[in-house]
Coordinates of C-alpha atoms and ligand atoms in Angstrom, one line a residue:
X1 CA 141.9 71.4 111.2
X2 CA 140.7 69.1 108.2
X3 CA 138.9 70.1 105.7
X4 CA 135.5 68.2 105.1
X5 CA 136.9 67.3 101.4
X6 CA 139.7 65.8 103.2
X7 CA 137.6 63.5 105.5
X8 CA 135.4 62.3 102.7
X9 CA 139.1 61.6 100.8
X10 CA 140.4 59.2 104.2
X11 CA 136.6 57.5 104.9
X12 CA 136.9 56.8 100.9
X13 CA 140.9 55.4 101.2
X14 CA 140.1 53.6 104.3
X15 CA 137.3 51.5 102.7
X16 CA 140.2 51.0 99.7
X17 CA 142.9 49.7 101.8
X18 CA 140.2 47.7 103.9
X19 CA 139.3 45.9 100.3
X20 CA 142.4 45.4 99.0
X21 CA 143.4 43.6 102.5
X22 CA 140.4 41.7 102.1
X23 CA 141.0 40.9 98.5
X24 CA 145.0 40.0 99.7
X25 CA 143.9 37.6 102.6
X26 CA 141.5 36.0 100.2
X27 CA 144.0 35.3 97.5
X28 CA 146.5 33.9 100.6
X29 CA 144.1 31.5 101.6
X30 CA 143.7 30.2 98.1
X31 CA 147.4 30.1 97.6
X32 CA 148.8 28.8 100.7
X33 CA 145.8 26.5 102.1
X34 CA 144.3 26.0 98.7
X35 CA 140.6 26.9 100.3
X36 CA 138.1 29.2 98.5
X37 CA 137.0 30.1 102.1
X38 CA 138.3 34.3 102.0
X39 CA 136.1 34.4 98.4
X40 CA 133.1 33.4 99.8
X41 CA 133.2 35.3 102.9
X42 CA 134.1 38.4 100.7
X43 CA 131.4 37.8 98.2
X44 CA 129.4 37.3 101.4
X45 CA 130.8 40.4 102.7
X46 CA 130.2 42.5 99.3
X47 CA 126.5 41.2 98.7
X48 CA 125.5 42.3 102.3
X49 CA 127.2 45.4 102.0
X50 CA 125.3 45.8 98.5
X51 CA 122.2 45.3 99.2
X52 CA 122.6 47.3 102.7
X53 CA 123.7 50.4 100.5
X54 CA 120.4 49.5 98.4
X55 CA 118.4 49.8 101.9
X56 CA 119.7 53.3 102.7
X57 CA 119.2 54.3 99.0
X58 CA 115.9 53.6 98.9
X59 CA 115.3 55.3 102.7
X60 CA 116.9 58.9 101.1
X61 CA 115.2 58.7 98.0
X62 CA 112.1 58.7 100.4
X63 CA 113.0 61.0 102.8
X64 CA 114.0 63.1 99.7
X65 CA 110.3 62.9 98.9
X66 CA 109.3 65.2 101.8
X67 CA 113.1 67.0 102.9
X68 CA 111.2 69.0 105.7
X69 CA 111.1 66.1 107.7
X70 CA 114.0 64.9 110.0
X71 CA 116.8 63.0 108.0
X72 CA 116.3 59.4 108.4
X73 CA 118.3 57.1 110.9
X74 CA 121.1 54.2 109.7
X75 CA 121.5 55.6 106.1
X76 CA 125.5 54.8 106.5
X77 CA 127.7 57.4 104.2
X78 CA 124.5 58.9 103.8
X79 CA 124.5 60.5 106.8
X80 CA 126.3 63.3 105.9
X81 CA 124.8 64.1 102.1
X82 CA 121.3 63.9 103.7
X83 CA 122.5 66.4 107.1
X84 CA 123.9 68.9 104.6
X85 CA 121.0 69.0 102.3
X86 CA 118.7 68.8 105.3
X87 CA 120.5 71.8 106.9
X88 CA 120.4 74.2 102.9
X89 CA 116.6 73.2 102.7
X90 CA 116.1 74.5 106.4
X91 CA 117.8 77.7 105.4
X92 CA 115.6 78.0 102.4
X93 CA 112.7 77.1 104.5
X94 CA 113.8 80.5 106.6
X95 CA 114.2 82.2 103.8
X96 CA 111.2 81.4 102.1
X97 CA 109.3 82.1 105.3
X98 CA 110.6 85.7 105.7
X99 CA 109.8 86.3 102.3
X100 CA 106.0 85.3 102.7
X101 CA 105.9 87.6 105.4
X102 CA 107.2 90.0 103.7
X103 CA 105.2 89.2 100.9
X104 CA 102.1 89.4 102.9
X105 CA 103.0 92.8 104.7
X106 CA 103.3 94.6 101.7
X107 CA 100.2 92.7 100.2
X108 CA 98.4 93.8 103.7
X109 CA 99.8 97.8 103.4
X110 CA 98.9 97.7 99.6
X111 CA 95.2 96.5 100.8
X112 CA 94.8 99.3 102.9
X113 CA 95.9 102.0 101.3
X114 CA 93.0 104.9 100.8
X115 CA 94.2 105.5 97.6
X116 CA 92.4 102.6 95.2
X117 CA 95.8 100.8 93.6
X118 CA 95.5 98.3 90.4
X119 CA 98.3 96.4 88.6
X120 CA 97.9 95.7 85.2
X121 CA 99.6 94.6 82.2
X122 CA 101.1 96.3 79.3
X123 CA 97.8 95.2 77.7
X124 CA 95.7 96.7 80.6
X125 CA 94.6 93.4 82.0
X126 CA 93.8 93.2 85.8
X127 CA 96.2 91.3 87.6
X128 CA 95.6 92.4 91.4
X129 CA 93.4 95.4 92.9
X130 CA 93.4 96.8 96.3
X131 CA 89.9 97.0 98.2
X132 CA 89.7 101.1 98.1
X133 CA 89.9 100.1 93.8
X134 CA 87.8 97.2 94.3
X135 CA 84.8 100.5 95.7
X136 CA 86.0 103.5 93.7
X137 CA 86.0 101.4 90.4
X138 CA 83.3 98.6 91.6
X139 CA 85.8 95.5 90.7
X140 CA 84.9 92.2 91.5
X141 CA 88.4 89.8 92.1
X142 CA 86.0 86.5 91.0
X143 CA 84.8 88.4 87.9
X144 CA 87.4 91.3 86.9
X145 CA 91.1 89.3 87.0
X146 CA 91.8 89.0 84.0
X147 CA 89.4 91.2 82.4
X148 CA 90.8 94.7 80.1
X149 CA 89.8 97.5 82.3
X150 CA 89.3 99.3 79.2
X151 CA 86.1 97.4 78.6
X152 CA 85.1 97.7 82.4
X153 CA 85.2 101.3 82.7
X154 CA 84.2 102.4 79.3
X155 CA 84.8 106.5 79.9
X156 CA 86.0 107.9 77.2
X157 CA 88.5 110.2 79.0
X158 CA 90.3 107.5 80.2
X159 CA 90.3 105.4 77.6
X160 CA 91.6 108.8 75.8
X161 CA 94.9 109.4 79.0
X162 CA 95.9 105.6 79.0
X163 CA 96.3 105.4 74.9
X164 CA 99.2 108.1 75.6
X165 CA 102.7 106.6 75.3
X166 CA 103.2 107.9 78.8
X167 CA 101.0 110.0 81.7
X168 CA 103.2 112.6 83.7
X169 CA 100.0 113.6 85.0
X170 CA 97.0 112.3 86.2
X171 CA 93.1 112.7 84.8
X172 CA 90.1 113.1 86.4
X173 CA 87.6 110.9 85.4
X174 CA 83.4 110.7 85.6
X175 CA 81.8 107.4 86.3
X176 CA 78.7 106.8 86.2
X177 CA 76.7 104.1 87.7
X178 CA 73.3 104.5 86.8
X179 CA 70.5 105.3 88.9
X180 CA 72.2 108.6 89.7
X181 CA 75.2 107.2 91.1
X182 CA 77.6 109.4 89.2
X183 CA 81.5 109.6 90.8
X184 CA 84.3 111.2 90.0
X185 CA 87.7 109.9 90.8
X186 CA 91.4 110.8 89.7
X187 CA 93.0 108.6 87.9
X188 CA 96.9 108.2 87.5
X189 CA 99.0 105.7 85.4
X190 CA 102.5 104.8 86.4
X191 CA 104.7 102.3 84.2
X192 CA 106.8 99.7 86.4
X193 CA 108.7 97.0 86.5
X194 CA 108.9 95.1 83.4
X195 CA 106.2 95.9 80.8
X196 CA 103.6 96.1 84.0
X197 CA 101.1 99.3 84.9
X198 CA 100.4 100.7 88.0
X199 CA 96.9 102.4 88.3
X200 CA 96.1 105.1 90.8
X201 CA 93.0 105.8 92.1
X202 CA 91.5 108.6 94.2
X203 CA 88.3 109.3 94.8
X204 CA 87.1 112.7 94.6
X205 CA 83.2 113.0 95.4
X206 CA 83.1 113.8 98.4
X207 CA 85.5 116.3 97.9
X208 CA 83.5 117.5 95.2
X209 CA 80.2 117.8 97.1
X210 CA 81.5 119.4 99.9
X211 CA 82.9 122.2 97.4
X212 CA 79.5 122.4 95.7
X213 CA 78.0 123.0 99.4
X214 CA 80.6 125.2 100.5
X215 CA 80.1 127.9 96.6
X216 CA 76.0 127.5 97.4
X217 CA 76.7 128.5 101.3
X218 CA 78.7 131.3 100.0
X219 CA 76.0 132.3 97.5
X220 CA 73.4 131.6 99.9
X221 CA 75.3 134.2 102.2
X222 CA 75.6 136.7 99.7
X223 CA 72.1 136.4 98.8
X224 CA 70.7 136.5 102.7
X225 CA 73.0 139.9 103.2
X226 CA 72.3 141.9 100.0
X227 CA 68.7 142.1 100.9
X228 CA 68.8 143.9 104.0
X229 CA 71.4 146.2 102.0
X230 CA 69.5 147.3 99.3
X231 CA 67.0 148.2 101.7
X232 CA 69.1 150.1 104.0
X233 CA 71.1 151.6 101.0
X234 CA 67.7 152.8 99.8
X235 CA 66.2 154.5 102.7
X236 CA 69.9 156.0 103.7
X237 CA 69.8 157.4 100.1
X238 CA 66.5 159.0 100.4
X239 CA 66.9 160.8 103.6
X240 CA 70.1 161.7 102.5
X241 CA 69.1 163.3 99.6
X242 CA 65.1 164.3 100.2
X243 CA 65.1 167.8 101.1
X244 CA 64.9 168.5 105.3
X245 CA 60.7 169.6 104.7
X246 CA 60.2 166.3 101.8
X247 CA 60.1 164.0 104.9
X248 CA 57.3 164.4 107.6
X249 CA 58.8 163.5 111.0
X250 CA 56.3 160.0 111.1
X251 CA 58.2 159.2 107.6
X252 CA 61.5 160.0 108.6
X253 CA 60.8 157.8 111.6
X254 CA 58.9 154.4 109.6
X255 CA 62.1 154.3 107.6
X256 CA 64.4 154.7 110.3
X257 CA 62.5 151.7 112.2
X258 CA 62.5 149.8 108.6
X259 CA 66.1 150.3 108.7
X260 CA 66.4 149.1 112.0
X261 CA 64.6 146.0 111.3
X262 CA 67.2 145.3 108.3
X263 CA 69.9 145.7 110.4
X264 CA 68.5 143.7 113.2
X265 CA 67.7 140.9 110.4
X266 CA 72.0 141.0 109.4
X267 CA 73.1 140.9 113.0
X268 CA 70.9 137.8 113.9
X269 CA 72.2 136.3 110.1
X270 CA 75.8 137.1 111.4
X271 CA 75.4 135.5 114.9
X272 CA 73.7 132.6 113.3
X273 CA 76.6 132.2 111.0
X274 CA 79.6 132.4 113.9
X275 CA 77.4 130.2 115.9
X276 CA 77.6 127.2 112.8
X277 CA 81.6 128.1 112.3
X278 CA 81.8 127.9 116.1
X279 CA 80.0 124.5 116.0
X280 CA 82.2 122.9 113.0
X281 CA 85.6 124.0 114.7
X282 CA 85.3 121.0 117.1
X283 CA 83.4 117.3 116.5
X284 CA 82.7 116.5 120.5
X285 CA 80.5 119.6 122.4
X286 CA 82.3 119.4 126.2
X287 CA 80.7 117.8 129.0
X288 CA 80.1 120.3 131.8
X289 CA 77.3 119.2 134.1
X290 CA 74.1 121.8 133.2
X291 CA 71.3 122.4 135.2
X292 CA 68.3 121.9 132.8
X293 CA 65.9 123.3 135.1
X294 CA 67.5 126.8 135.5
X295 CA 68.6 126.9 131.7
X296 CA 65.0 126.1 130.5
X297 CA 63.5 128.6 133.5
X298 CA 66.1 130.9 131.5
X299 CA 64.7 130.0 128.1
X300 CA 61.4 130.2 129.3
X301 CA 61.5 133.9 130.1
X302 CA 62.7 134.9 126.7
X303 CA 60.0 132.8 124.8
X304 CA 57.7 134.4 126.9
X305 CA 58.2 137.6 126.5
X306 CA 58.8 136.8 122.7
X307 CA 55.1 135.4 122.7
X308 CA 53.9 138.5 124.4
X309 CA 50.6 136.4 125.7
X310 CA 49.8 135.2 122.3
X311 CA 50.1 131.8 123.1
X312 CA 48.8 129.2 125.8
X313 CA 52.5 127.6 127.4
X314 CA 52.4 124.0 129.2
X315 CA 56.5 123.1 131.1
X316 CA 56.6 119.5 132.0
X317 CA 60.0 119.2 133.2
X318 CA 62.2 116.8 135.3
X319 CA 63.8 119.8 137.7
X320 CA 66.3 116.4 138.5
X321 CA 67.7 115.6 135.1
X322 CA 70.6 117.3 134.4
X323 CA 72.7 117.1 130.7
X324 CA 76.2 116.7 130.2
X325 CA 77.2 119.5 127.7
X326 CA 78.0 123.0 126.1
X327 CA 75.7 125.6 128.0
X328 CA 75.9 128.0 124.6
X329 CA 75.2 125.4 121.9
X330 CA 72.5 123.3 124.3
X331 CA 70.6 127.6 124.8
X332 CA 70.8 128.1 121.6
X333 CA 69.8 124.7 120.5
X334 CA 66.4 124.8 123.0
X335 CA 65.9 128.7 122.3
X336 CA 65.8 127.9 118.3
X337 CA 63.2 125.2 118.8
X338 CA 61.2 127.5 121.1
X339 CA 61.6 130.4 119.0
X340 CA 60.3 128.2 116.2
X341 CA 57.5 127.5 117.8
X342 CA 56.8 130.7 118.8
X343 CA 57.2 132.2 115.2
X344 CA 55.0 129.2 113.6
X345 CA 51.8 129.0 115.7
X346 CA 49.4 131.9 115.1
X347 CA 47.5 133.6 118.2
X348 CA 45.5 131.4 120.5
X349 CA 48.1 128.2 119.6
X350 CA 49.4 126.0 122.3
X351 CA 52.9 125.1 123.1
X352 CA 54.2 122.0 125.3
X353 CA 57.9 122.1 126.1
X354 CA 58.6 118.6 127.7
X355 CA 62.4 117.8 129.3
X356 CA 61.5 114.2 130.6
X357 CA 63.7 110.7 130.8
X358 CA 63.6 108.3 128.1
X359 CA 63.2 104.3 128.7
X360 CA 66.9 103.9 128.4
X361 CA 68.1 106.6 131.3
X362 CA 68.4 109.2 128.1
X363 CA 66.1 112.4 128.1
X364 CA 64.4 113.9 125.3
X365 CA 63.9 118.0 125.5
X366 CA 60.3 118.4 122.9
X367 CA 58.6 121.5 122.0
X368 CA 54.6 120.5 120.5
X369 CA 53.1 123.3 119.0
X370 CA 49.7 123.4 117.4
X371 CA 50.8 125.8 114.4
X372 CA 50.9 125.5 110.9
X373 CA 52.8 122.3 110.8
X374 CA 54.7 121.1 107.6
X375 CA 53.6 119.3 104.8
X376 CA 55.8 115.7 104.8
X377 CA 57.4 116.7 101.7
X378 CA 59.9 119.4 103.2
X379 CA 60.3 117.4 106.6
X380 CA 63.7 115.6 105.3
X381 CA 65.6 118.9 104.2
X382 CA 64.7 121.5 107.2
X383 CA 68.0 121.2 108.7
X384 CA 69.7 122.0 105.3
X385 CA 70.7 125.8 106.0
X386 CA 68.8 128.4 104.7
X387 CA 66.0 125.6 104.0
X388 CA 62.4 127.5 104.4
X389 CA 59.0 126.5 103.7
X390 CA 57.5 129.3 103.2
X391 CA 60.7 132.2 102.5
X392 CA 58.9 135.5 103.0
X393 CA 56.9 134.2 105.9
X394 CA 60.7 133.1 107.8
X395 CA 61.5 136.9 106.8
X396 CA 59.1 138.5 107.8
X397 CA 58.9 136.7 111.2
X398 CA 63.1 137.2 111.6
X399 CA 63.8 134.0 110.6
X400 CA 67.8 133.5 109.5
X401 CA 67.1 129.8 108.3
X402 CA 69.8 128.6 110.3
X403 CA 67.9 127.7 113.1
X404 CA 67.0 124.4 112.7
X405 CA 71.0 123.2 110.7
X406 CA 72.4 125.0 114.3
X407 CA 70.2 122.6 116.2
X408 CA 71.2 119.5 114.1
X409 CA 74.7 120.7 114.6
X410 CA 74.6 120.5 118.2
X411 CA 72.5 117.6 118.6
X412 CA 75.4 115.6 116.8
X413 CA 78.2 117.4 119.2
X414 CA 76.1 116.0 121.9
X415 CA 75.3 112.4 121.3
X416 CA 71.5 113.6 120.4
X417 CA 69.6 113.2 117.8
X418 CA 67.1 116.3 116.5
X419 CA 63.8 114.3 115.6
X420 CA 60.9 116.1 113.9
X421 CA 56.6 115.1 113.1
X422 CA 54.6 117.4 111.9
X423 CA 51.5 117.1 110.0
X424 CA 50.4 120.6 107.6
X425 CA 47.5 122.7 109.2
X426 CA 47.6 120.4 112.9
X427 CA 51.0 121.2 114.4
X428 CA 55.0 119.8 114.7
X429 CA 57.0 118.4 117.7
X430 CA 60.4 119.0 117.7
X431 CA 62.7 117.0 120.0
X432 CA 65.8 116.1 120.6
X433 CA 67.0 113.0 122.5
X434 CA 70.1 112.6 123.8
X435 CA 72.2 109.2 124.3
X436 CA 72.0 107.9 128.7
X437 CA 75.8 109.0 128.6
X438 CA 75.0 112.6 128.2
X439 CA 72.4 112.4 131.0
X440 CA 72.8 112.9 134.8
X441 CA 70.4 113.0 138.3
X442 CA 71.4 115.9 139.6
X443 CA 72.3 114.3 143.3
X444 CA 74.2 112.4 141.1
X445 CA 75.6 115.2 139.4
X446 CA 76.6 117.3 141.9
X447 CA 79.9 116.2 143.2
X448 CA 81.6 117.0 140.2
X449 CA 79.1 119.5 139.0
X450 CA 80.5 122.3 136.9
X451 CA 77.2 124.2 137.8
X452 CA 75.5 126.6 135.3
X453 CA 75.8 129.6 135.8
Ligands
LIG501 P1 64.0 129.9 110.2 O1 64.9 130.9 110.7 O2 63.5 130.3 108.9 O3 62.9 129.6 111.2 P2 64.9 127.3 110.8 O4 66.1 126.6 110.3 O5 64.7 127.5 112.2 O6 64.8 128.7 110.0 O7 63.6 126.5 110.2 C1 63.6 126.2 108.9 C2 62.2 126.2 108.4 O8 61.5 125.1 109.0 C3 61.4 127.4 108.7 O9 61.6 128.4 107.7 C4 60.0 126.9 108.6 O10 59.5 126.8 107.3 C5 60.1 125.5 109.2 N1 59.8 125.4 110.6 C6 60.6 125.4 111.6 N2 60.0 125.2 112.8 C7 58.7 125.1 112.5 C8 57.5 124.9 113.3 N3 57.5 124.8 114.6 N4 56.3 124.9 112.6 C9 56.3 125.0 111.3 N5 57.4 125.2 110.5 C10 58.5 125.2 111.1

């Protein structure tokens, strides 16, 4: 097989040979027939040809312009220069192309990491930030590339890690915002490439709160439980060591039932407490078919019997609605609310309990009471846990504080929310409405109920 060199070598001799005949016929002519004839057809011949190569020139040089389009047509010994540039710039095209996506796929990755990323220089200018930086460390690309993120984030213990000649480790960092918006986020430089910085960025917060809440809850706990102790230390400490005749038997009796009452108050703080980790084990409550009517005609003797006839009760409830859900959580939920009530409306008070359809095939479950109501101040932190108005008065009446953060709890497991008026000295309404896909007719219901027991 020939090489290509080797072609381009014969094309080249053949044109030769075909001059030099030319140029041998032409000086025949002249010699033999004395007519200038073969010079004028070859000049002829050589001028076309000329200005023909000129043509195709001047059609590569524009093609050249623009190489991605096809090669142009009639471009003579062009042909082939022009074919195997147009084929390399294809191959770079291909190239090029995969790179991009590459390119793009890493930028796309690098945008959506969680962790905030920024690449700077060795002067720690911005060059690029990801859009997790772009919120931990409010950047702005229009404003910030470019910029010395020194300047921008002007805390001193940064400042203080990135002036080290290198940072095995990272540094956790305090911004602040202003109007209260503090944040703290962990901060780690790594060196790269050539004389360029890559900065790490976590955001710790959240984190952060959520350790602050879980110490209080612990100390909250603590606090709740030691209480009751002291108390029951106390009175076992007395009978143990009073003397048999010290203690009339009434006496002996009023701190046994004191002691009782102590040790009622840590068992309902303990159930309270398993009910809340019970609640946080799982995010979605399960979605057994309950019969509301039985479960509240359930609730409704407890309440009842916890009122003891102080109270003036009114049920308005749909006997046909029926709620998609945990039985425990939903008994506990209405039982808390009820209990509330119960607890928060002196004698003679009235109490509505309502379980009725909302506008949008939703129910709402509500308990009105005409008790001592809270003043608007409180209303937005009752479902914090251990959150009282009035603390002695929630003791005293057997109150955990947990009541109302267990009913929040599994309002949210159950597509409800927990809604609460109340105005000081009139009265509150507690309800809680739950979304149309929690809710059921009972005919509806009932081939696939799951009955309550
Ligand atoms: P507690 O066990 O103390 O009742 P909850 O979490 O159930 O705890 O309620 C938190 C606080 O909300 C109560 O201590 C009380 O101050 C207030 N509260 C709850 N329900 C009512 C109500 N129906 N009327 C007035 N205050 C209420």
């Amino acid at each position: 097989m020939l090489g290509g060199a080797t072609i381009h070598a014969m094309k080249w001799q053949r044109t030769l040979i075909l001059f030099t005949i030319s140029v041998a016929v032409a000086i025949g002519l002249q010699l033999f027939w004395q007519t200038p004839a073969g010079w004028i057809i070859l000049a002829l011949a050589t001028g076309g040809l000329l200005i023909d190569r000129r043509r195709q020139a001047s059609r590569v040089a524009q093609w050249a312009e623009g190489p991605d389009a096809d090669p142009p047509a009639g471009i003579g010994a062009w042909e082939e220069v022009v074919a195997a540039l147009y084929r390399h710039n294809n191959n770079l095209k291909l190239t090029r192309d995969e790179l991009q996506q590459t390119n793009a796929a890493i930028m796309s990755a690098a945008q959506a990491l969680p962790m905030g990323a920024v690449t700077l220089n060795r002067e720690f200018q911005i060059r690029w930030f990801n859009r997790a930086a772009e919120k931990q460390l409010r950047l702005k690309s229009e404003r910030d590339i470019g910029q010395n993120l020194l300047n921008l984030l002007r805390a001193p213990e940064f400042a203080e890690y990135a002036a080290k000649s290198d940072w095995p480790s990272h540094v956790v960092v305090r911004l602040s915002w202003g109007s209260g918006q503090d944040q703290t986020v962990m901060m780690q430089l790594v060196p790269y490439a050539l004389d360029q910085i890559l900065l790490l960025t976590r955001d710790l917060t959240q984190i952060e709160r959520l350790e602050t809440i879980r110490r209080d809850f612990v100390a909250n706990v603590s606090h709740e439980m030691r209480t009751p102790l002291t108390v029951l230390s106390g009175f076992l400490e007395t009978l143990i060591e009073a003397p048999s005749d010290a203690l009339s038997e009434d006496r002996r009796s009023h701190y046994l039932h004191l002691m009782q009452d102590q040790t009622r108050r840590m068992t309902a703080l303990v159930a309270d407490l398993l009910t809340l980790s019970d609640l946080e084990s799982t995010l979605v409550a399960e979605r057994a078919t309950l019969d509301m009517e039985t479960l509240l005609g359930q609730a409704r003797q407890q309440v009842e019997a916890l009122s003891a006839g102080r109270h003036l009760f009114k049920w308005e409830l749909d006997p046909g609605l029926c709620l998609l859900g945990h039985e425990p959580e939903i008994q506990s939920a209405v039982l808390n609310l009820l209990t509330n009530a119960v607890r928060y409306t002196p004698d003679g008070g009235q109490i509505t309990v309502r379980w009725e359809p909302t506008p949008d095939q939703g129910a709402t479950y509500s308990v009105t009471d005409t008790g001592i109501g809270i003043a608007s101040e409180h209303l937005s932190r009752l479902t914090e846990r251990f959150y009282r108005v009035d603390r002695g008065r929630s003791r005293e009446l057997g109150g955990t504080g947990l009541g109302l953060a267990i009913a929040k709890h599994v309002a949210m497991r159950h597509d409800a929310h927990l809604d609460i008026q109340s105005k000081l000295g009139e009265g509150s309404t507690f309800s809680l409405t739950f979304d149309p896909s929690r809710v059921i007719r009972k005919d509806e219901g009932s081939a696939t109920a799951t009955q309550a027991p």
